[in-house]
Short mmCIF file of C-alpha atoms and ligand atoms in Angstrom, two decimals:
data_model
loop_
_atom_site.label_atom_id
_atom_site.label_comp_id
_atom_site.label_asym_id
_atom_site.label_seq_id
_atom_site.Cartn_x
_atom_site.Cartn_y
_atom_site.Cartn_z
CA MET D 508 -50.18 -27.84 144.52
CA ARG D 509 -52.98 -26.29 142.17
CA ALA D 510 -52.91 -23.24 142.92
CA ARG D 511 -49.59 -22.74 142.42
CA ALA D 512 -49.46 -24.61 139.13
CA ARG D 513 -53.19 -21.92 139.10
CA ALA D 514 -50.81 -19.02 139.78
CA THR D 515 -47.36 -20.59 137.26
CA ALA D 516 -49.86 -20.16 134.59
CA GLY D 517 -51.36 -17.37 135.18
CA SER D 518 -48.10 -15.42 135.33
CA ILE D 519 -46.67 -16.93 131.67
CA ALA D 520 -50.10 -15.95 130.64
CA ARG D 521 -48.75 -12.51 131.65
CA THR D 522 -45.47 -12.49 131.19
CA ALA D 523 -46.52 -13.85 126.95
CA ALA D 524 -48.98 -11.19 127.09
CA MET D 525 -45.83 -8.21 128.28
CA ALA D 526 -43.90 -9.92 126.23
CA CYS D 527 -46.17 -9.13 122.76
CA TRP D 528 -46.73 -5.76 124.02
CA GLY D 529 -43.14 -5.31 124.54
CA ALA D 530 -42.66 -6.59 120.47
CA ALA D 531 -45.09 -4.50 119.49
CA ALA D 532 -44.30 -1.12 120.87
CA LEU D 533 -40.79 -2.01 119.67
CA LEU D 534 -42.39 -2.62 116.20
CA THR D 535 -44.44 0.28 116.14
CA ALA D 536 -41.70 2.74 117.31
CA LEU D 537 -39.41 1.34 114.66
CA LEU D 538 -42.07 1.90 112.26
CA GLY D 539 -41.80 5.58 113.61
CA GLY D 540 -45.28 6.12 115.73
CA PRO D 541 -48.31 4.41 116.76
CA ALA D 542 -50.95 4.44 112.97
CA GLN D 543 -52.24 7.67 113.70
CA GLY D 544 -55.34 8.91 111.92
CA ARG D 545 -55.87 12.69 110.33
CA GLU D 546 -57.27 15.04 108.63
CA PHE D 547 -55.96 15.26 104.60
CA ARG D 548 -56.09 18.95 102.80
CA ALA D 549 -55.97 18.54 99.37
CA ALA D 550 -55.27 21.90 96.89
CA ASP D 551 -57.96 22.37 94.26
CA THR D 552 -58.94 25.64 91.70
CA HIS D 553 -62.54 25.20 90.94
CA PRO D 554 -65.72 25.28 93.14
CA GLU D 555 -67.18 22.65 95.04
CA SER D 556 -69.88 21.87 92.28
CA TYR D 557 -66.55 20.99 89.80
CA PRO D 558 -65.60 17.42 88.60
CA THR D 559 -62.02 17.49 90.22
CA VAL D 560 -63.51 18.99 93.70
CA GLN D 561 -66.29 16.02 93.41
CA ALA D 562 -64.08 13.37 92.52
CA VAL D 563 -61.72 13.92 95.38
CA ILE D 564 -64.35 14.08 98.01
CA GLU D 565 -65.02 10.75 96.22
CA MET D 566 -61.06 9.36 97.09
CA GLY D 567 -61.50 11.02 100.46
CA ARG D 568 -64.77 8.72 101.58
CA LEU D 569 -63.22 5.71 100.03
CA VAL D 570 -59.72 5.74 101.99
CA ALA D 571 -62.13 6.56 105.05
CA ALA D 572 -64.54 4.07 104.68
CA ARG D 573 -60.95 1.68 103.70
CA SER D 574 -59.65 2.49 106.51
CA GLY D 575 -62.10 2.12 109.85
CA GLY D 576 -62.57 5.69 109.90
CA ARG D 577 -59.21 6.92 110.64
CA HIS D 578 -58.51 9.08 107.03
CA THR D 579 -60.21 11.61 106.21
CA ILE D 580 -59.96 14.15 103.03
CA ARG D 581 -61.05 18.14 102.82
CA VAL D 582 -61.19 19.80 99.75
CA PHE D 583 -60.01 23.28 99.94
CA HIS D 584 -61.79 24.61 96.33
CA SER D 585 -61.66 27.77 94.95
CA ARG D 586 -58.49 28.13 95.25
CA GLN D 587 -58.86 28.35 99.31
CA LEU D 588 -55.14 27.08 99.53
CA GLY D 589 -54.08 29.42 96.33
CA GLU D 590 -52.98 29.44 92.78
CA GLU D 591 -52.46 25.94 91.40
CA LYS D 592 -48.03 26.83 91.18
CA GLU D 593 -48.55 28.26 94.46
CA THR D 594 -50.24 25.07 95.51
CA ILE D 595 -47.49 22.58 93.68
CA GLU D 596 -44.96 24.30 95.55
CA GLN D 597 -46.53 23.37 99.20
CA THR D 598 -47.23 20.60 98.15
CA ARG D 599 -44.07 19.47 97.79
CA VAL D 600 -42.76 20.71 100.79
CA GLY D 601 -45.59 18.91 102.85
CA ALA D 602 -47.57 22.39 103.84
CA ILE D 603 -49.85 20.42 101.66
CA ASP D 604 -51.12 16.46 100.94
CA ILE D 605 -52.87 16.41 98.37
CA ASN D 606 -53.89 18.32 94.95
CA ARG D 607 -55.41 18.19 92.24
CA VAL D 608 -53.90 20.85 89.54
CA SER D 609 -54.04 20.09 85.80
CA LEU D 610 -50.89 18.44 84.14
CA ALA D 611 -49.12 22.11 82.36
CA PRO D 612 -48.05 23.72 86.33
CA PHE D 613 -46.29 21.20 86.09
CA ASN D 614 -44.36 20.57 82.50
CA ASP D 615 -42.13 22.54 83.63
CA ILE D 616 -40.87 20.33 87.19
CA VAL D 617 -42.13 17.23 85.58
CA PRO D 618 -40.47 16.98 81.97
CA GLU D 619 -42.54 13.92 81.18
CA THR D 620 -45.08 15.51 81.59
CA GLN D 621 -44.86 18.17 78.75
CA ALA D 622 -45.52 14.53 76.54
CA ALA D 623 -49.42 14.64 77.85
CA THR D 624 -49.69 18.55 77.50
CA LEU D 625 -48.49 19.33 73.90
CA PRO D 626 -50.79 19.30 71.44
CA PHE D 627 -52.35 17.58 68.92
CA LEU D 628 -50.53 14.29 69.86
CA PHE D 629 -53.90 12.43 71.64
CA ARG D 630 -56.50 11.49 68.89
CA SER D 631 -59.79 11.50 70.72
CA ALA D 632 -60.27 11.04 74.30
CA GLY D 633 -60.47 7.04 73.97
CA HIS D 634 -56.22 6.87 72.74
CA LEU D 635 -56.15 9.70 76.05
CA HIS D 636 -57.65 6.41 78.11
CA ALA D 637 -55.73 4.19 76.05
CA VAL D 638 -52.44 5.50 76.73
CA LEU D 639 -52.96 6.89 80.79
CA ASP D 640 -54.40 3.96 81.41
CA GLY D 641 -52.05 2.13 79.85
CA PRO D 642 -48.21 1.24 81.41
CA ILE D 643 -47.11 5.54 79.28
CA GLY D 644 -49.51 6.99 82.49
CA ASP D 645 -47.50 4.87 85.22
CA GLU D 646 -43.68 6.06 83.92
CA ILE D 647 -45.68 9.67 83.71
CA LEU D 648 -47.06 9.33 87.04
CA ALA D 649 -43.73 7.26 88.33
CA ALA D 650 -41.88 10.20 87.11
CA PHE D 651 -43.15 12.93 89.94
CA GLU D 652 -41.25 10.58 92.38
CA PRO D 653 -37.98 12.33 91.82
CA HIS D 654 -39.12 15.90 92.44
CA GLY D 655 -41.08 15.30 95.94
CA PHE D 656 -44.26 14.25 94.35
CA VAL D 657 -46.04 10.93 94.51
CA GLY D 658 -48.15 10.88 90.79
CA LEU D 659 -51.29 8.97 91.99
CA ALA D 660 -54.07 9.26 89.48
CA PHE D 661 -54.66 11.18 85.78
CA TYR D 662 -58.93 13.14 85.87
CA ASP D 663 -60.01 14.44 82.71
CA SER D 664 -60.14 17.87 80.96
CA GLY D 665 -61.96 18.11 78.19
CA ALA D 666 -60.58 19.17 74.83
CA ARG D 667 -59.03 22.63 75.16
CA SER D 668 -59.43 25.16 72.37
CA MET D 669 -59.36 29.84 72.47
CA TYR D 670 -61.49 32.04 73.18
CA ASN D 671 -61.45 35.28 73.04
CA ALA D 672 -63.37 38.98 73.23
CA LYS D 673 -61.56 40.51 69.74
CA ARG D 674 -63.29 38.90 66.52
CA PRO D 675 -64.21 34.85 65.59
CA ILE D 676 -60.87 33.08 64.73
CA ARG D 677 -61.18 30.03 61.80
CA ALA D 678 -57.61 30.04 60.85
CA PRO D 679 -54.25 30.53 63.04
CA GLU D 680 -54.30 34.20 61.09
CA ASP D 681 -56.91 35.35 63.04
CA LEU D 682 -54.83 34.71 66.22
CA LYS D 683 -52.05 37.80 64.71
CA GLY D 684 -51.69 39.82 67.37
CA LEU D 685 -53.90 38.55 70.01
CA ARG D 686 -52.85 38.37 73.82
CA MET D 687 -53.88 35.56 75.03
CA ARG D 688 -53.17 34.46 78.81
CA VAL D 689 -51.89 30.77 79.17
CA GLN D 690 -51.04 28.27 81.91
CA GLN D 691 -47.93 28.76 83.43
CA SER D 692 -45.97 26.98 81.59
CA ASP D 693 -43.30 26.62 78.96
CA LEU D 694 -44.70 24.20 76.60
CA ASN D 695 -48.04 26.49 75.75
CA VAL D 696 -45.93 29.18 75.76
CA ALA D 697 -44.34 28.40 73.07
CA MET D 698 -46.95 26.57 71.48
CA MET D 699 -49.21 30.59 71.16
CA ALA D 700 -46.29 32.06 69.82
CA ALA D 701 -46.04 29.09 67.30
CA LEU D 702 -49.57 30.65 66.02
CA GLY D 703 -48.46 34.10 66.28
CA ALA D 704 -50.29 35.05 69.31
CA THR D 705 -48.78 36.44 71.56
CA ALA D 706 -48.98 34.41 74.92
CA ILE D 707 -49.49 35.80 78.45
CA GLN D 708 -48.68 33.18 81.40
CA LEU D 709 -50.99 34.32 83.97
CA PRO D 710 -53.02 31.74 87.31
CA PHE D 711 -55.85 30.98 86.22
CA GLY D 712 -58.05 33.18 89.10
CA GLU D 713 -56.50 36.00 87.79
CA VAL D 714 -57.85 35.75 84.08
CA VAL D 715 -61.62 37.20 84.16
CA THR D 716 -60.19 39.98 85.01
CA ALA D 717 -56.92 40.91 82.83
CA LEU D 718 -59.97 39.75 80.70
CA SER D 719 -62.42 42.17 81.41
CA THR D 720 -59.90 44.63 82.18
CA GLY D 721 -58.63 44.07 78.65
CA ILE D 722 -55.64 42.94 80.18
CA ILE D 723 -55.62 40.05 77.92
CA ASP D 724 -58.43 39.63 74.67
CA GLY D 725 -58.41 35.75 75.64
CA ALA D 726 -57.43 32.80 76.70
CA GLU D 727 -57.94 28.70 76.42
CA ASN D 728 -59.70 25.88 77.34
CA ASN D 729 -62.10 23.80 78.24
CA TRP D 730 -66.82 24.09 78.63
CA PRO D 731 -66.45 23.14 82.36
CA SER D 732 -63.91 26.44 82.45
CA LEU D 733 -64.50 28.22 80.27
CA GLU D 734 -68.44 28.54 81.76
CA SER D 735 -67.63 28.03 85.80
CA SER D 736 -64.85 30.79 85.62
CA LYS D 737 -67.69 33.09 83.97
CA HIS D 738 -65.53 33.96 80.73
CA PHE D 739 -68.27 33.24 78.96
CA GLU D 740 -69.63 36.43 79.65
CA VAL D 741 -66.86 38.35 78.35
CA ALA D 742 -64.78 36.10 76.43
CA LYS D 743 -67.74 35.86 72.99
CA PHE D 744 -66.03 33.81 70.45
CA TYR D 745 -64.93 30.13 71.84
CA THR D 746 -63.61 27.98 68.22
CA LEU D 747 -63.88 24.68 69.00
CA THR D 748 -59.27 24.08 67.87
CA GLU D 749 -59.52 21.47 70.22
CA HIS D 750 -55.24 21.65 70.50
CA SER D 751 -54.87 19.86 73.55
CA LEU D 752 -56.40 17.05 75.83
CA SER D 753 -53.75 17.32 78.32
CA PRO D 754 -55.40 15.67 81.33
CA GLU D 755 -55.65 16.67 85.32
CA VAL D 756 -53.04 15.05 87.23
CA LEU D 757 -53.46 14.02 91.14
CA VAL D 758 -50.44 14.40 93.22
CA MET D 759 -49.65 13.43 96.79
CA SER D 760 -46.51 14.84 98.87
CA LYS D 761 -43.94 12.50 98.70
CA LYS D 762 -42.92 14.25 102.66
CA VAL D 763 -46.51 13.53 103.32
CA TRP D 764 -46.62 9.87 101.56
CA ASP D 765 -43.19 8.37 103.19
CA LYS D 766 -45.44 8.68 106.74
CA LEU D 767 -47.61 5.82 105.66
CA SER D 768 -47.68 2.19 106.44
CA PRO D 769 -47.47 0.32 103.54
CA GLU D 770 -51.55 -0.60 103.72
CA ASP D 771 -52.30 3.45 103.92
CA GLN D 772 -50.36 4.75 101.35
CA ALA D 773 -51.65 1.68 99.69
CA ALA D 774 -55.86 2.22 100.27
CA PHE D 775 -54.69 5.63 99.24
CA ARG D 776 -53.39 4.93 96.03
CA ASP D 777 -57.47 2.37 95.63
CA ALA D 778 -59.17 5.20 96.11
CA ALA D 779 -57.33 7.86 93.79
CA LYS D 780 -57.38 5.10 91.44
CA LYS D 781 -61.77 4.67 91.77
CA SER D 782 -61.85 8.68 91.83
CA VAL D 783 -61.06 8.21 88.45
CA VAL D 784 -64.60 6.20 87.02
CA LYS D 785 -66.50 8.93 89.20
CA MET D 786 -64.46 11.61 87.11
CA ARG D 787 -65.27 11.01 84.03
CA GLU D 788 -68.46 10.17 84.64
CA LEU D 789 -69.45 13.50 86.07
CA TRP D 790 -66.87 15.33 83.63
CA GLN D 791 -69.37 14.27 80.48
CA ALA D 792 -72.27 15.42 82.14
CA ARG D 793 -70.76 18.44 83.33
CA GLU D 794 -69.40 19.22 79.51
CA LYS D 795 -73.02 19.25 77.90
CA LYS D 796 -74.41 21.24 81.47
CA SER D 797 -71.41 23.70 81.06
CA GLU D 798 -71.85 23.70 76.41
CA GLU D 799 -75.68 24.16 77.35
CA ILE D 800 -74.79 27.26 79.19
CA VAL D 801 -72.79 29.23 76.84
CA ARG D 802 -74.21 28.38 73.92
CA GLN D 803 -77.60 29.28 75.65
CA ALA D 804 -75.11 32.59 76.55
CA GLY D 805 -74.85 33.96 72.96
CA VAL D 806 -71.78 33.03 72.24
CA GLU D 807 -70.75 32.55 68.92
CA VAL D 808 -68.71 29.01 68.79
CA ILE D 809 -66.89 28.39 65.95
CA THR D 810 -66.38 24.44 64.67
CA ILE D 811 -63.73 24.53 61.91
CA ASP D 812 -60.78 22.54 59.76
CA LYS D 813 -57.92 21.84 62.62
CA LYS D 814 -55.67 20.85 59.86
CA PRO D 815 -53.76 24.15 59.34
CA PHE D 816 -53.60 24.62 62.87
CA GLU D 817 -51.83 20.94 63.20
CA GLU D 818 -49.75 22.03 60.60
CA ALA D 819 -48.65 25.41 62.77
CA MET D 820 -47.47 22.94 65.14
CA LYS D 821 -44.43 21.81 63.00
CA PRO D 822 -42.08 23.96 63.76
CA PHE D 823 -43.12 24.14 66.80
CA TYR D 824 -42.63 21.07 67.59
CA ALA D 825 -39.34 20.54 66.01
CA SER D 826 -37.89 23.47 68.24
CA PHE D 827 -40.19 22.21 71.86
CA VAL D 828 -39.46 18.67 71.25
CA LYS D 829 -35.86 17.94 71.15
CA ASP D 830 -34.84 15.88 73.65
CA PRO D 831 -34.65 12.55 73.05
CA LYS D 832 -36.55 11.35 76.17
CA LEU D 833 -39.03 13.64 74.55
CA GLN D 834 -39.49 12.42 71.15
CA ALA D 835 -39.28 9.06 72.41
CA LEU D 836 -42.20 8.75 74.53
CA VAL D 837 -43.77 11.25 72.08
CA GLU D 838 -43.51 8.22 70.12
CA LYS D 839 -44.73 5.71 72.11
CA ILE D 840 -48.35 7.43 73.03
CA ARG D 841 -48.42 7.80 69.28
CA ALA D 842 -48.55 3.89 68.29
CA VAL D 843 -50.80 3.76 71.46
CA GLN D 844 -54.19 2.26 69.22
C1 LIG S 665 -58.68 23.88 84.11
C2 LIG S 665 -57.95 23.17 85.19
C3 LIG S 665 -57.03 24.27 85.63
C4 LIG S 665 -56.83 24.55 85.78
C5 LIG S 665 -57.26 26.15 84.28
C6 LIG S 665 -56.19 27.13 84.12
O1 LIG S 665 -58.69 23.12 83.04
O2 LIG S 665 -58.85 22.14 85.39
O3 LIG S 665 -56.60 23.16 87.11
O4 LIG S 665 -55.36 24.39 85.08
O5 LIG S 665 -57.82 24.85 83.75
O6 LIG S 665 -56.42 26.78 82.61
O7 LIG S 665 -54.89 27.43 84.31
#
């Protein structure tokens, strides 16, 4: 009798276990397979030591820790996966999982990004952080989704200034006739044209050859990019126009994102946000170091009165910032203290 009771209890336990397993299997099947881990591919145009690459590596560490080592991120730095525009397309189709690019190459894809690329809009790094760390930053990140990307975070990119191999630029007139490279963004073409220069769109990786062969006379970028790209070896005049504080952006492919469980999505988003802190520390140190290297190489660094450059932007604003949605976003950014 006791043996039969034991057998019955055992079979009840087994049946219960089977039922649980069945329910779990059904749930897994419904959710689209077991929560397996994998290596996520991230793209970056910069070399391994550059702050953006190191920040995404940090994000990978955080994701690995939170997922118990299931998920890892491998950063393909130094343009191993192509130039920014190409990697953006590859991210859209899901061939690249994560991408760290400048906001500018997204300008023609996600119109809301134009607001944060506009010249002389952010008053300081503090103003930029106040905007990007708040609801406007979230609004711009959310605007990526309908276009096939999930905006995860913004990274610092300092201030972009003009450099060239021909002559010191002290006033907008000095730009007249110069062939200046801009990032692949219509906004940047219009901005450079408004200053009287000939704007030439080129991928970042082609700039060094274009400069040394004289196809272009100059370009514009921040201290770390001017230094790490070696453009300063040819372009000996750097004018601190600081015309754009446009940030970097970190995105994930929406196709890839949609396959993640809600827990994993939260882990990636959280790790991306946390990597921003690391990025800001690394950025400050790198800016100083790059400035030293550039100055020591004998580049003439020219400080200017920015007012005439800002004034020269008025017709550009009138013709480029016409869309009421963009105008509203610009006004909201201006109003942030
Ligand atoms: C850098 C930025 C790169 C790339 C480059 C460029 O400041 O970090 O992602 O966009 O500028 O000018 O193409």
